[in-house]
Amino acid sequence: MAVGEEDETGRVRRPSSKKPVKKTVKKTSTGRAGSRTNETKHATRRVSAPRAMRYAAEQLQELLGRAPESVSALKPTEDGWQADVEVLELERIPATTSVMASYRVTLDKEGELLAYERTRRYTRAQIDPRG
C-alpha cells in the first residue's frame, strides 16, 4: 500500500515520521572502508626529513614574511625536528653585503612549528668561522 492510499478498513496511510537510517562507513587514512588504523600510532609518527625541511621553511616564511634561502641543518630530536634556516633579512647592492640571518626552528613529530629563534646575523659574503 502506497502513502495516501486507503486500506480495506478505510484508513489512509500517512507518511512515517521516522526518517530512514543511513549507514555510513568511516574511511581510514588508507582510504579503504572497514580497515582500522591505530590513530595513536599515526599521531606520533615522525615526518620524513625532506618534509621536515619543507615544513620548517614554509612555516618560518609565514611568520616572518620573508622567503628562506636554504635549510642549512636538520636533525631529529626526541620530540620532532630541529632545523637551521637561512633567511635574507636585508637586501643590499652589491649582494655580497646583504644581511642574512640564521633561524633555529623547532618542529614537533608531525612537522608543526613549535618555536623559532634567530641565532645569528651576518653578511652574505661572511665566511663562517666555525667551519
PDB file of C-alpha atoms in Angstrom:
ATOM      1  CA  MET A   1       0.000   0.000   0.000  1.00  0.00           C
ATOM      2  CA  ALA A   2       1.442   3.397  -1.010  1.00  0.00           C
ATOM      3  CA  VAL A   3       1.331   6.612   1.024  1.00  0.00           C
ATOM      4  CA  GLY A   4      -2.039   8.353   0.641  1.00  0.00           C
ATOM      5  CA  GLU A   5      -3.990   5.188  -0.375  1.00  0.00           C
ATOM      6  CA  GLU A   6      -6.814   3.694   1.678  1.00  0.00           C
ATOM      7  CA  ASP A   7      -6.596   0.174   3.022  1.00  0.00           C
ATOM      8  CA  GLU A   8      -9.594  -2.201   3.337  1.00  0.00           C
ATOM      9  CA  THR A   9     -10.617  -0.640   6.673  1.00  0.00           C
ATOM     10  CA  GLY A  10     -10.827   2.819   5.104  1.00  0.00           C
ATOM     11  CA  ARG A  11      -7.814   4.269   6.828  1.00  0.00           C
ATOM     12  CA  VAL A  12      -5.474   6.451   4.792  1.00  0.00           C
ATOM     13  CA  ARG A  13      -1.809   5.632   5.098  1.00  0.00           C
ATOM     14  CA  ARG A  14       0.203   8.610   6.326  1.00  0.00           C
ATOM     15  CA  PRO A  15       3.916   9.143   5.813  1.00  0.00           C
ATOM     16  CA  SER A  16       6.028   7.878   8.669  1.00  0.00           C
ATOM     17  CA  SER A  17       7.656  10.452  10.905  1.00  0.00           C
ATOM     18  CA  LYS A  18      10.638   8.177  11.219  1.00  0.00           C
ATOM     19  CA  LYS A  19      13.465   9.045   8.891  1.00  0.00           C
ATOM     20  CA  PRO A  20      15.351   6.224   7.249  1.00  0.00           C
ATOM     21  CA  VAL A  21      18.602   5.449   8.952  1.00  0.00           C
ATOM     22  CA  LYS A  22      21.649   5.971   6.782  1.00  0.00           C
ATOM     23  CA  LYS A  23      24.553   3.674   7.274  1.00  0.00           C
ATOM     24  CA  THR A  24      27.882   5.400   6.915  1.00  0.00           C
ATOM     25  CA  VAL A  25      31.241   3.775   6.568  1.00  0.00           C
ATOM     26  CA  LYS A  26      34.132   5.688   8.017  1.00  0.00           C
ATOM     27  CA  LYS A  27      37.149   5.715   5.741  1.00  0.00           C
ATOM     28  CA  THR A  28      40.534   5.352   7.312  1.00  0.00           C
ATOM     29  CA  SER A  29      43.709   7.086   6.351  1.00  0.00           C
ATOM     30  CA  THR A  30      44.434   4.258   3.911  1.00  0.00           C
ATOM     31  CA  GLY A  31      41.230   5.061   2.057  1.00  0.00           C
ATOM     32  CA  ARG A  32      39.814   1.565   2.469  1.00  0.00           C
ATOM     33  CA  ALA A  33      36.464   1.220   4.170  1.00  0.00           C
ATOM     34  CA  GLY A  34      36.295  -1.152   7.081  1.00  0.00           C
ATOM     35  CA  SER A  35      40.007  -1.343   7.889  1.00  0.00           C
ATOM     36  CA  ARG A  36      41.154   0.155  11.147  1.00  0.00           C
ATOM     37  CA  THR A  37      44.294   2.073  11.899  1.00  0.00           C
ATOM     38  CA  ASN A  38      45.885   2.817  15.211  1.00  0.00           C
ATOM     39  CA  GLU A  39      45.288   6.574  15.492  1.00  0.00           C
ATOM     40  CA  THR A  40      47.682   6.918  18.413  1.00  0.00           C
ATOM     41  CA  LYS A  41      50.500   5.383  16.399  1.00  0.00           C
ATOM     42  CA  HIS A  42      49.708   7.614  13.400  1.00  0.00           C
ATOM     43  CA  ALA A  43      49.619  10.756  15.545  1.00  0.00           C
ATOM     44  CA  THR A  44      53.108  10.173  16.928  1.00  0.00           C
ATOM     45  CA  ARG A  45      54.876   9.040  13.727  1.00  0.00           C
ATOM     46  CA  ARG A  46      57.697  11.404  12.766  1.00  0.00           C
ATOM     47  CA  VAL A  47      57.530  13.112   9.368  1.00  0.00           C
ATOM     48  CA  SER A  48      60.354  12.386   6.955  1.00  0.00           C
ATOM     49  CA  ALA A  49      63.467  14.580   6.786  1.00  0.00           C
ATOM     50  CA  PRO A  50      62.602  16.141   3.387  1.00  0.00           C
ATOM     51  CA  ARG A  51      59.111  17.019   4.637  1.00  0.00           C
ATOM     52  CA  ALA A  52      60.511  18.435   7.870  1.00  0.00           C
ATOM     53  CA  MET A  53      62.818  20.689   5.811  1.00  0.00           C
ATOM     54  CA  ARG A  54      59.897  21.943   3.709  1.00  0.00           C
ATOM     55  CA  TYR A  55      57.643  22.449   6.720  1.00  0.00           C
ATOM     56  CA  ALA A  56      60.335  24.390   8.601  1.00  0.00           C
ATOM     57  CA  ALA A  57      60.940  26.730   5.650  1.00  0.00           C
ATOM     58  CA  GLU A  58      57.236  27.206   4.828  1.00  0.00           C
ATOM     59  CA  GLN A  59      56.104  27.918   8.377  1.00  0.00           C
ATOM     60  CA  LEU A  60      59.012  30.267   9.094  1.00  0.00           C
ATOM     61  CA  GLN A  61      58.214  32.178   5.885  1.00  0.00           C
ATOM     62  CA  GLU A  62      54.596  32.509   7.016  1.00  0.00           C
ATOM     63  CA  LEU A  63      55.710  34.027  10.331  1.00  0.00           C
ATOM     64  CA  LEU A  64      58.488  36.300   9.045  1.00  0.00           C
ATOM     65  CA  GLY A  65      57.052  37.302   5.695  1.00  0.00           C
ATOM     66  CA  ARG A  66      60.427  36.614   4.053  1.00  0.00           C
ATOM     67  CA  ALA A  67      61.329  33.634   1.896  1.00  0.00           C
ATOM     68  CA  PRO A  68      64.041  31.364   3.295  1.00  0.00           C
ATOM     69  CA  GLU A  69      67.127  30.919   1.137  1.00  0.00           C
ATOM     70  CA  SER A  70      68.033  27.452   2.418  1.00  0.00           C
ATOM     71  CA  VAL A  71      67.879  24.952   5.242  1.00  0.00           C
ATOM     72  CA  SER A  72      71.482  24.619   6.374  1.00  0.00           C
ATOM     73  CA  ALA A  73      70.969  21.970   9.062  1.00  0.00           C
ATOM     74  CA  LEU A  74      68.331  19.446  10.083  1.00  0.00           C
ATOM     75  CA  LYS A  75      68.459  16.934  12.897  1.00  0.00           C
ATOM     76  CA  PRO A  76      65.930  14.686  14.592  1.00  0.00           C
ATOM     77  CA  THR A  77      65.201  15.306  18.251  1.00  0.00           C
ATOM     78  CA  GLU A  78      63.335  13.293  20.835  1.00  0.00           C
ATOM     79  CA  ASP A  79      60.200  15.393  20.240  1.00  0.00           C
ATOM     80  CA  GLY A  80      60.468  16.038  16.485  1.00  0.00           C
ATOM     81  CA  TRP A  81      62.964  18.031  14.392  1.00  0.00           C
ATOM     82  CA  GLN A  82      65.333  20.959  14.726  1.00  0.00           C
ATOM     83  CA  ALA A  83      66.306  22.926  11.612  1.00  0.00           C
ATOM     84  CA  ASP A  84      68.568  25.892  10.897  1.00  0.00           C
ATOM     85  CA  VAL A  85      67.030  28.055   8.181  1.00  0.00           C
ATOM     86  CA  GLU A  86      68.889  30.846   6.374  1.00  0.00           C
ATOM     87  CA  VAL A  87      66.846  33.958   5.527  1.00  0.00           C
ATOM     88  CA  LEU A  88      67.667  37.128   3.591  1.00  0.00           C
ATOM     89  CA  GLU A  89      66.882  39.907   6.085  1.00  0.00           C
ATOM     90  CA  LEU A  90      68.121  42.993   4.238  1.00  0.00           C
ATOM     91  CA  GLU A  91      68.932  43.062   0.545  1.00  0.00           C
ATOM     92  CA  ARG A  92      71.796  45.371  -0.441  1.00  0.00           C
ATOM     93  CA  ILE A  93      73.842  46.151  -3.530  1.00  0.00           C
ATOM     94  CA  PRO A  94      76.238  44.509  -4.088  1.00  0.00           C
ATOM     95  CA  ALA A  95      74.562  41.264  -2.997  1.00  0.00           C
ATOM     96  CA  THR A  96      77.635  40.214  -1.018  1.00  0.00           C
ATOM     97  CA  THR A  97      76.780  42.934   1.523  1.00  0.00           C
ATOM     98  CA  SER A  98      73.193  41.754   2.032  1.00  0.00           C
ATOM     99  CA  VAL A  99      72.300  40.862   5.620  1.00  0.00           C
ATOM    100  CA  MET A 100      71.402  37.228   6.257  1.00  0.00           C
ATOM    101  CA  ALA A 101      70.051  35.567   9.380  1.00  0.00           C
ATOM    102  CA  SER A 102      70.073  32.026  10.642  1.00  0.00           C
ATOM    103  CA  TYR A 103      66.961  30.854  12.481  1.00  0.00           C
ATOM    104  CA  ARG A 104      66.684  27.740  14.609  1.00  0.00           C
ATOM    105  CA  VAL A 105      63.254  26.185  14.047  1.00  0.00           C
ATOM    106  CA  THR A 106      61.785  23.506  16.306  1.00  0.00           C
ATOM    107  CA  LEU A 107      59.103  21.209  14.879  1.00  0.00           C
ATOM    108  CA  ASP A 108      57.049  18.522  16.581  1.00  0.00           C
ATOM    109  CA  LYS A 109      56.960  14.954  15.207  1.00  0.00           C
ATOM    110  CA  GLU A 110      54.127  15.845  12.821  1.00  0.00           C
ATOM    111  CA  GLY A 111      56.021  18.826  11.379  1.00  0.00           C
ATOM    112  CA  GLU A 112      54.164  21.636  13.164  1.00  0.00           C
ATOM    113  CA  LEU A 113      56.285  24.605  14.230  1.00  0.00           C
ATOM    114  CA  LEU A 114      56.674  24.821  18.000  1.00  0.00           C
ATOM    115  CA  ALA A 115      59.322  27.551  18.291  1.00  0.00           C
ATOM    116  CA  TYR A 116      61.878  29.573  16.399  1.00  0.00           C
ATOM    117  CA  GLU A 117      64.694  31.942  17.280  1.00  0.00           C
ATOM    118  CA  ARG A 118      67.237  33.959  15.373  1.00  0.00           C
ATOM    119  CA  THR A 119      70.640  32.574  16.278  1.00  0.00           C
ATOM    120  CA  ARG A 120      72.900  34.665  14.053  1.00  0.00           C
ATOM    121  CA  ARG A 121      73.057  37.665  11.681  1.00  0.00           C
ATOM    122  CA  TYR A 122      75.817  38.038   9.113  1.00  0.00           C
ATOM    123  CA  THR A 123      76.614  39.468   5.690  1.00  0.00           C
ATOM    124  CA  ARG A 124      76.251  37.127   2.748  1.00  0.00           C
ATOM    125  CA  ALA A 125      79.982  37.312   1.965  1.00  0.00           C
ATOM    126  CA  GLN A 126      80.997  36.456   5.537  1.00  0.00           C
ATOM    127  CA  ILE A 127      82.785  33.146   5.965  1.00  0.00           C
ATOM    128  CA  ASP A 128      81.628  31.085   8.921  1.00  0.00           C
ATOM    129  CA  PRO A 129      84.489  30.833  11.416  1.00  0.00           C
ATOM    130  CA  ARG A 130      83.091  27.535  12.681  1.00  0.00           C
ATOM    131  CA  GLY A 131      83.918  25.654   9.552  1.00  0.00           C
TER     132      GLY A 131
END
